[in-house]
XYZ file of C-alpha atoms in Angstrom:
147
model
C -36.070 92.035 -24.164
C -38.179 88.969 -24.770
C -35.671 87.528 -27.271
C -32.743 87.992 -24.884
C -34.669 86.247 -22.077
C -35.467 83.209 -24.339
C -31.849 82.915 -25.468
C -30.629 83.201 -21.874
C -33.113 80.527 -20.736
C -31.947 78.243 -23.532
C -28.272 78.694 -22.589
C -28.981 78.056 -18.885
C -31.021 74.902 -19.642
C -28.360 73.622 -22.020
C -25.569 74.124 -19.490
C -27.547 72.301 -16.766
C -28.158 69.392 -19.149
C -24.491 69.294 -20.125
C -23.406 69.127 -16.467
C -25.727 66.204 -15.707
C -24.521 64.109 -18.653
C -21.928 61.634 -17.337
C -18.505 61.680 -18.903
C -17.598 58.248 -20.193
C -14.766 56.550 -18.329
C -12.089 54.717 -20.286
C -12.779 50.981 -20.265
C -10.609 48.904 -17.946
C -8.318 46.595 -19.847
C -8.727 42.871 -19.218
C -5.708 40.860 -18.094
C -5.032 37.126 -18.113
C -5.229 35.295 -14.757
C -4.187 31.666 -14.130
C -5.276 29.055 -11.600
C -4.404 25.381 -11.248
C -6.797 22.866 -9.698
C -7.108 19.086 -9.462
C -10.054 16.699 -9.391
C -9.914 12.911 -8.921
C -12.535 10.477 -10.204
C -12.691 6.860 -8.964
C -12.981 4.022 -11.475
C -15.620 1.391 -10.829
C -14.554 -0.824 -13.702
C -12.197 -0.692 -16.646
C -14.449 1.003 -19.153
C -13.239 3.243 -21.989
C -12.792 6.928 -21.215
C -13.840 9.868 -23.377
C -12.030 13.153 -22.618
C -13.567 16.374 -23.915
C -12.024 19.834 -23.725
C -13.308 22.289 -26.316
C -11.376 25.293 -24.946
C -7.837 24.060 -24.531
C -5.391 21.227 -24.950
C -5.349 17.725 -23.449
C -2.190 15.945 -22.265
C -2.463 12.330 -21.110
C -0.162 10.549 -18.648
C -0.453 6.888 -17.681
C -0.062 5.602 -14.149
C -0.726 2.499 -12.043
C -3.476 3.906 -9.813
C -7.166 2.928 -10.203
C -8.523 6.462 -10.569
C -8.435 9.303 -13.040
C -6.900 12.637 -12.088
C -7.708 15.781 -14.043
C -5.351 18.713 -13.494
C -6.842 21.912 -14.925
C -4.710 24.907 -15.829
C -7.464 27.513 -16.005
C -7.045 30.867 -17.737
C -9.475 33.785 -17.436
C -9.521 37.246 -19.002
C -10.786 39.705 -16.391
C -10.282 43.280 -15.215
C -9.137 42.268 -11.702
C -8.449 39.287 -9.428
C -11.928 39.347 -7.853
C -13.646 39.087 -11.238
C -11.265 36.288 -12.265
C -11.983 34.328 -9.051
C -15.711 34.404 -9.785
C -15.106 32.905 -13.232
C -12.600 30.296 -11.942
C -15.325 28.973 -9.665
C -17.534 28.272 -12.688
C -14.959 26.028 -14.450
C -14.778 22.364 -13.510
C -14.516 18.794 -14.714
C -17.573 16.554 -14.832
C -17.543 12.744 -15.045
C -20.518 10.576 -15.951
C -21.167 7.142 -17.456
C -22.634 7.288 -20.962
C -23.151 4.003 -22.865
C -20.547 2.065 -20.844
C -18.003 4.865 -21.382
C -16.774 7.203 -18.660
C -17.193 10.688 -20.104
C -14.904 13.310 -18.521
C -15.483 16.804 -19.859
C -14.721 20.344 -18.848
C -17.645 22.538 -17.992
C -17.561 26.323 -18.406
C -20.151 28.664 -16.884
C -21.285 26.239 -14.192
C -24.215 27.700 -12.250
C -24.935 30.529 -14.691
C -28.412 31.110 -16.132
C -28.830 29.814 -19.679
C -28.683 33.285 -21.265
C -25.357 34.025 -19.529
C -23.944 30.633 -20.593
C -24.855 31.334 -24.218
C -23.309 34.810 -24.020
C -20.088 33.361 -22.580
C -20.032 30.666 -25.256
C -20.205 33.297 -28.043
C -17.408 35.400 -26.496
C -15.428 33.116 -24.189
C -13.361 34.688 -21.427
C -12.279 31.373 -19.852
C -10.105 28.540 -21.140
C -8.358 25.528 -19.622
C -5.606 23.136 -20.625
C -5.878 19.777 -18.903
C -3.501 17.035 -17.912
C -5.153 13.672 -17.370
C -3.608 10.826 -15.391
C -5.282 7.485 -16.172
C -4.522 3.776 -15.706
C -2.318 2.374 -18.462
C -4.774 -0.321 -19.552
C -7.702 1.991 -20.350
C -8.847 2.903 -23.860
C -9.099 6.688 -24.406
C -11.040 8.884 -26.810
C -10.004 12.527 -26.829
C -12.067 15.436 -28.194
C -10.547 18.903 -28.405
C -10.557 21.927 -30.691
C -7.388 23.621 -29.445
C -4.873 20.774 -29.736
């Protein structure tokens, strides 16, 4: 009688444990989302420009206006539109003067804590191809890894 009670208790405890263990859900598959945005940067003087985009291509157009326009074609891998929108908001162009050169570079992970930025850098989910419109007379340096 004692042996049957122990076996029965074991079976009941095992079945309760098995019911509480969550069943793993299949992972949602990420899709590619696109967004196009534009930023203009005024020119204070005719200094050289350095363009940097390490996650996409750079196309340059010349024009007669005295400003630089950066058109970003952003791409994000995400499970849904809401997740993609959050990532789109963290991609932008930044312009700053460095050694008499206007440096225009794309920034990914804007506003994220350092650990999250490093994680995103190791396994990027966001990319952007850029089109740059700049005055004809300016000297350009372009840095890219994608082409």
